[in-house]
Amino acid sequence: MALKRGALVAFANWPVALIQAAADALFKVLIAAPLVGGIILTTLVIGADIDERAPDWRVLLTQVVSSLLQHRIVLIAFVLSVTIVVIGGSLFVFLIKSGTMGVLVRGERQGPAVENDPLQFKSLALVSSFSIELFVDSARALFRRYAHLGFVLMAVYVLSAAAFMGVLLWETPVSESFGYTTLVTAVFVLWVTLVNLVYLLIQIVIAADDCSVASAARRVTVFVRQEKQVLGGIFVVVLAMMALATAASVIAFTGLSLILLIPFVWLAAIPLQLAAFLLRALVFQYIDITSIAAYLGLYRAHSNRLAADGVSGVTVPAWPPPADLTNS
């Protein structure tokens, strides 16, 4: 029922899915720009001998890195460009996520029990809360805290990646075996997945309770401890949905790639690929927003129970302010 409500809230506030998809695509383009620039620096400015016929992108990447390591000034410029783009793009993503959370918090909070009643447009209209004003106000209210939390996440990513590479490069009797590498990689992926889940829950609590990052982290600890079974169920279902969507997109792009081998016919595949990219981005964003709305509903019920039990310091938050339903 939590996922059903989350899906309906996400559908009723569909503009945030478009905004999230556009922001995600822009972030990827920004990241790609300095990477392409690094290859241009290596091949043109440095004049390095790069084998363009390299069959594996990893071979090409190794050649680029080795060439940059021989020219420290160019390497420093390349690293600075990537760092600036990552920080600026991340701040932009944090800003968009702040507005998205504010919209979803209001929509989930003010909506009736649409998951229990027959599906009607009137009830979905009550769940819909998107407006430019609310999105901007939410972005202003939450951006600083989301940026703080986001940089903490980036630090955790860097430390985790360093630990992962250190474990892989640490010479042991079994370090060169395939099973060892697979196990370490699986543990790393699981760790990153759990970190992302905790990060998302803290974001949700910050928006739902209008509290600080530290206070949200403490409340998430209580929330997870008391609702771990339902949280685990939602997490597994969402993960399965992501896996199925990824498999479907891989199959679709593989089929379209085969068309590119046919002379002249490949022109018809270009708009199909663009449509597939757009559909893939929207589907993944819809699943993401569905999970957020589901967690929001679960946390709201959790907070209401604590407030009804008279737990110290727990109140039903009043932010964001409710919409004027009579004028909606």
XYZ file of C-alpha atoms in Angstrom:
328
model
C 0.000 0.000 0.000
C 2.894 2.369 0.686
C 4.275 1.771 -2.800
C 0.833 2.167 -4.346
C 0.373 5.498 -2.608
C 3.882 6.506 -3.636
C 3.166 5.672 -7.273
C -0.040 7.730 -7.238
C 1.669 10.691 -5.556
C 4.463 10.524 -8.130
C 1.936 10.359 -10.979
C -0.065 13.300 -9.614
C 3.116 15.396 -9.376
C 4.537 14.334 -12.745
C 6.299 17.668 -13.501
C 8.974 16.889 -10.907
C 9.879 13.737 -12.863
C 10.508 15.862 -15.950
C 12.589 18.345 -13.948
C 14.602 15.568 -12.314
C 15.227 13.854 -15.659
C 16.380 17.116 -17.256
C 18.692 17.887 -14.324
C 20.171 14.381 -14.418
C 20.797 14.597 -18.170
C 22.417 18.030 -17.801
C 24.662 16.748 -15.015
C 25.866 13.871 -17.200
C 26.584 16.244 -20.079
C 28.561 18.516 -17.736
C 30.617 15.567 -16.497
C 31.276 14.384 -20.060
C 32.615 17.785 -21.172
C 35.954 17.745 -19.240
C 36.423 14.043 -19.969
C 36.179 14.681 -23.702
C 38.412 17.702 -23.190
C 40.999 15.456 -21.542
C 41.119 13.235 -24.616
C 41.464 16.298 -26.878
C 44.309 17.617 -24.704
C 46.048 14.292 -24.910
C 45.687 13.813 -28.658
C 46.106 17.414 -29.887
C 47.830 19.605 -27.311
C 50.268 17.034 -25.955
C 50.635 15.269 -29.268
C 50.588 11.846 -27.602
C 50.299 8.766 -29.711
C 46.855 7.406 -28.905
C 45.746 4.264 -30.675
C 42.265 5.162 -31.893
C 41.784 1.578 -33.009
C 41.939 0.317 -29.420
C 39.120 -2.231 -29.140
C 38.527 -1.600 -25.452
C 37.677 1.743 -23.871
C 39.753 0.729 -20.856
C 42.834 0.538 -23.074
C 42.104 4.010 -24.434
C 41.549 5.354 -20.910
C 44.848 3.847 -19.764
C 46.675 5.519 -22.645
C 45.076 8.880 -21.859
C 45.951 8.681 -18.150
C 49.534 7.580 -18.820
C 50.010 10.472 -21.245
C 48.577 13.010 -18.786
C 50.823 11.730 -15.996
C 53.846 12.748 -18.084
C 52.622 16.389 -18.273
C 51.831 17.601 -14.780
C 50.491 21.049 -15.714
C 47.999 19.567 -18.156
C 47.096 16.886 -15.604
C 46.451 19.523 -12.912
C 44.292 21.525 -15.323
C 42.370 18.389 -16.228
C 41.784 17.414 -12.584
C 40.710 20.973 -11.690
C 38.244 21.088 -14.583
C 36.681 17.800 -13.559
C 36.530 18.886 -9.907
C 34.888 22.216 -10.720
C 32.295 20.567 -12.941
C 31.535 17.857 -10.364
C 31.088 20.382 -7.550
C 29.026 22.813 -9.634
C 26.890 20.074 -11.157
C 26.346 18.481 -7.748
C 25.179 21.808 -6.269
C 22.723 22.133 -9.141
C 21.417 18.614 -8.499
C 21.068 19.380 -4.777
C 19.065 22.498 -5.641
C 16.686 20.566 -7.900
C 16.305 17.796 -5.306
C 15.386 20.413 -2.677
C 12.478 21.663 -4.774
C 11.380 18.124 -5.594
C 11.285 17.089 -1.944
C 9.209 20.085 -0.947
C 6.619 19.315 -3.613
C 6.425 15.626 -2.688
C 6.179 16.349 1.058
C 3.179 18.619 0.553
C 1.515 16.319 -1.968
C 1.897 13.230 0.193
C 0.813 15.026 3.360
C -2.273 16.793 2.043
C -3.593 13.954 -0.115
C -6.409 11.625 0.966
C -6.057 7.865 1.173
C -5.919 7.421 -2.598
C -4.375 3.981 -2.177
C -7.557 2.691 -0.498
C -10.260 4.456 -2.517
C -11.251 3.811 -6.134
C -8.953 5.732 -8.453
C -10.535 9.051 -9.422
C -9.118 12.206 -10.962
C -10.663 14.265 -8.168
C -8.665 12.462 -5.494
C -5.490 12.629 -7.619
C -6.015 16.384 -7.955
C -5.896 16.687 -4.164
C -2.551 14.871 -4.141
C -1.135 17.128 -6.846
C 0.751 20.011 -5.264
C 3.269 21.089 -7.883
C 3.679 24.779 -8.536
C 6.634 26.901 -9.543
C 6.270 28.950 -6.355
C 6.362 25.902 -4.074
C 9.283 24.404 -5.981
C 11.334 27.614 -5.700
C 10.440 28.162 -2.029
C 11.361 24.578 -1.181
C 14.663 24.888 -3.037
C 15.506 28.032 -1.065
C 14.529 26.487 2.269
C 16.328 23.154 1.870
C 19.276 23.858 -0.424
C 21.866 24.721 2.243
C 21.151 21.612 4.293
C 21.005 19.401 1.203
C 24.341 20.801 0.008
C 25.876 20.064 3.420
C 24.523 16.522 3.329
C 25.574 16.072 -0.299
C 29.194 16.964 0.363
C 29.226 14.520 3.265
C 27.986 11.872 0.821
C 30.723 12.786 -1.674
C 33.340 12.422 1.069
C 31.948 8.994 1.939
C 32.124 8.064 -1.757
C 35.772 9.110 -1.982
C 36.752 7.228 1.174
C 34.791 4.150 0.075
C 36.389 4.165 -3.379
C 39.846 4.564 -1.826
C 39.187 1.661 0.535
C 37.850 -0.436 -2.348
C 40.932 0.204 -4.506
C 43.211 -0.391 -1.523
C 41.656 -3.773 -0.830
C 41.881 -4.760 -4.504
C 45.516 -3.689 -4.806
C 46.572 -5.207 -1.479
C 48.686 -8.200 -2.366
C 47.527 -11.366 -0.628
C 47.636 -15.026 -1.646
C 44.053 -14.802 -2.954
C 44.033 -11.183 -4.188
C 44.479 -12.188 -7.836
C 41.682 -14.742 -7.883
C 38.407 -14.026 -9.656
C 36.331 -15.009 -6.607
C 38.165 -12.522 -4.367
C 37.631 -9.664 -6.817
C 33.968 -10.571 -7.243
C 33.375 -10.736 -3.491
C 35.081 -7.399 -2.824
C 33.163 -5.750 -5.671
C 29.848 -7.158 -4.415
C 30.545 -5.886 -0.893
C 31.451 -2.465 -2.276
C 28.264 -2.270 -4.380
C 26.151 -3.338 -1.387
C 27.836 -0.740 0.813
C 27.239 2.055 -1.721
C 23.598 0.976 -2.092
C 23.033 1.138 1.667
C 24.785 4.514 1.851
C 22.479 5.839 -0.871
C 19.436 4.552 1.021
C 20.492 6.255 4.262
C 21.254 9.431 2.288
C 17.779 9.389 0.758
C 16.084 8.794 4.118
C 17.973 11.699 5.691
C 16.896 13.914 2.795
C 13.292 12.855 3.368
C 13.402 13.552 7.106
C 15.013 16.970 6.574
C 12.191 17.944 4.212
C 9.404 16.348 6.246
C 10.450 17.715 9.666
C 12.317 20.858 8.561
C 15.242 19.914 10.800
C 19.029 19.963 10.644
C 21.183 17.238 9.109
C 22.342 15.966 12.509
C 18.798 15.850 13.884
C 17.580 14.089 10.734
C 20.319 11.464 11.073
C 19.193 10.690 14.638
C 15.548 10.451 13.591
C 16.444 8.178 10.667
C 18.162 5.839 13.127
C 14.949 5.546 15.165
C 12.863 5.266 12.007
C 14.944 2.423 10.569
C 15.044 0.569 13.879
C 11.259 0.622 14.300
C 10.214 0.198 10.643
C 13.027 -1.969 9.299
C 10.735 -4.717 8.002
C 8.528 -2.443 5.886
C 11.507 -0.340 4.819
C 13.314 -3.478 3.721
C 10.303 -4.617 1.713
C 10.005 -1.292 -0.102
C 13.748 -1.240 -0.738
C 13.757 -4.743 -2.245
C 10.763 -4.038 -4.492
C 12.227 -0.753 -5.740
C 15.590 -2.428 -6.348
C 13.856 -5.158 -8.351
C 11.989 -2.527 -10.387
C 15.275 -0.755 -11.134
C 16.883 -4.036 -12.182
C 13.990 -4.899 -14.511
C 13.979 -1.397 -16.017
C 17.744 -1.614 -16.563
C 17.450 -5.018 -18.231
C 14.639 -3.763 -20.479
C 16.656 -0.697 -21.494
C 19.734 -2.809 -22.280
C 17.667 -5.125 -24.477
C 16.041 -2.173 -26.244
C 19.328 -0.359 -26.904
C 20.944 -3.587 -28.094
C 18.157 -4.118 -30.610
C 18.406 -0.532 -31.844
C 22.193 -0.829 -32.137
C 21.778 -3.706 -34.586
C 19.766 -1.429 -36.867
C 22.739 0.947 -37.040
C 24.648 -1.737 -38.981
C 22.183 -1.582 -41.886
C 23.069 1.073 -44.516
C 20.623 4.003 -44.759
C 18.197 2.291 -42.388
C 20.276 3.479 -39.414
C 18.895 6.986 -40.009
C 15.519 5.744 -38.803
C 17.076 4.421 -35.607
C 18.328 7.835 -34.456
C 14.912 9.220 -33.430
C 14.069 5.835 -31.937
C 17.215 5.957 -29.809
C 16.438 9.496 -28.677
C 12.919 8.413 -27.734
C 14.342 5.401 -25.904
C 16.764 7.627 -23.965
C 13.904 9.943 -22.984
C 11.624 7.078 -21.983
C 14.407 5.436 -19.969
C 15.138 8.676 -18.098
C 11.469 9.247 -17.279
C 10.896 5.659 -16.143
C 13.904 5.700 -13.828
C 12.909 9.084 -12.392
C 9.329 7.890 -11.869
C 10.559 4.829 -9.961
C 12.843 7.052 -7.881
C 10.058 9.510 -7.050
C 7.701 6.625 -6.273
C 10.164 5.277 -3.712
C 10.579 8.748 -2.178
C 6.823 9.202 -1.834
C 6.482 5.710 -0.348
C 9.177 6.418 2.246
C 7.531 9.777 2.963
C 4.190 8.140 3.694
C 5.817 5.565 5.914
C 7.760 8.219 7.814
C 4.670 10.409 8.226
C 2.777 7.506 9.794
C 5.796 6.779 11.999
C 5.989 10.419 13.178
C 2.247 10.559 13.843
C 2.474 7.468 16.032
C 5.362 8.923 18.014
C 3.548 12.238 18.432
C 0.362 10.460 19.553
C 2.391 8.488 22.097
C 3.753 11.735 23.485
C 7.393 11.057 22.651
C 9.478 14.043 23.744
C 10.585 16.359 20.935
C 8.340 14.773 18.313
C 5.659 16.958 16.761
C 3.753 16.924 13.516
C 5.649 19.445 11.323
C 3.865 22.329 9.627
C 6.300 22.809 6.751
C 5.796 23.162 3.893
C 2.609 25.169 4.479
C -0.551 23.448 3.226
C -1.943 24.474 -0.115
C -5.144 26.469 -0.452
C -7.340 23.620 -1.677
C -10.346 25.882 -2.190
C -8.475 27.817 -4.869
C -6.713 24.797 -6.413
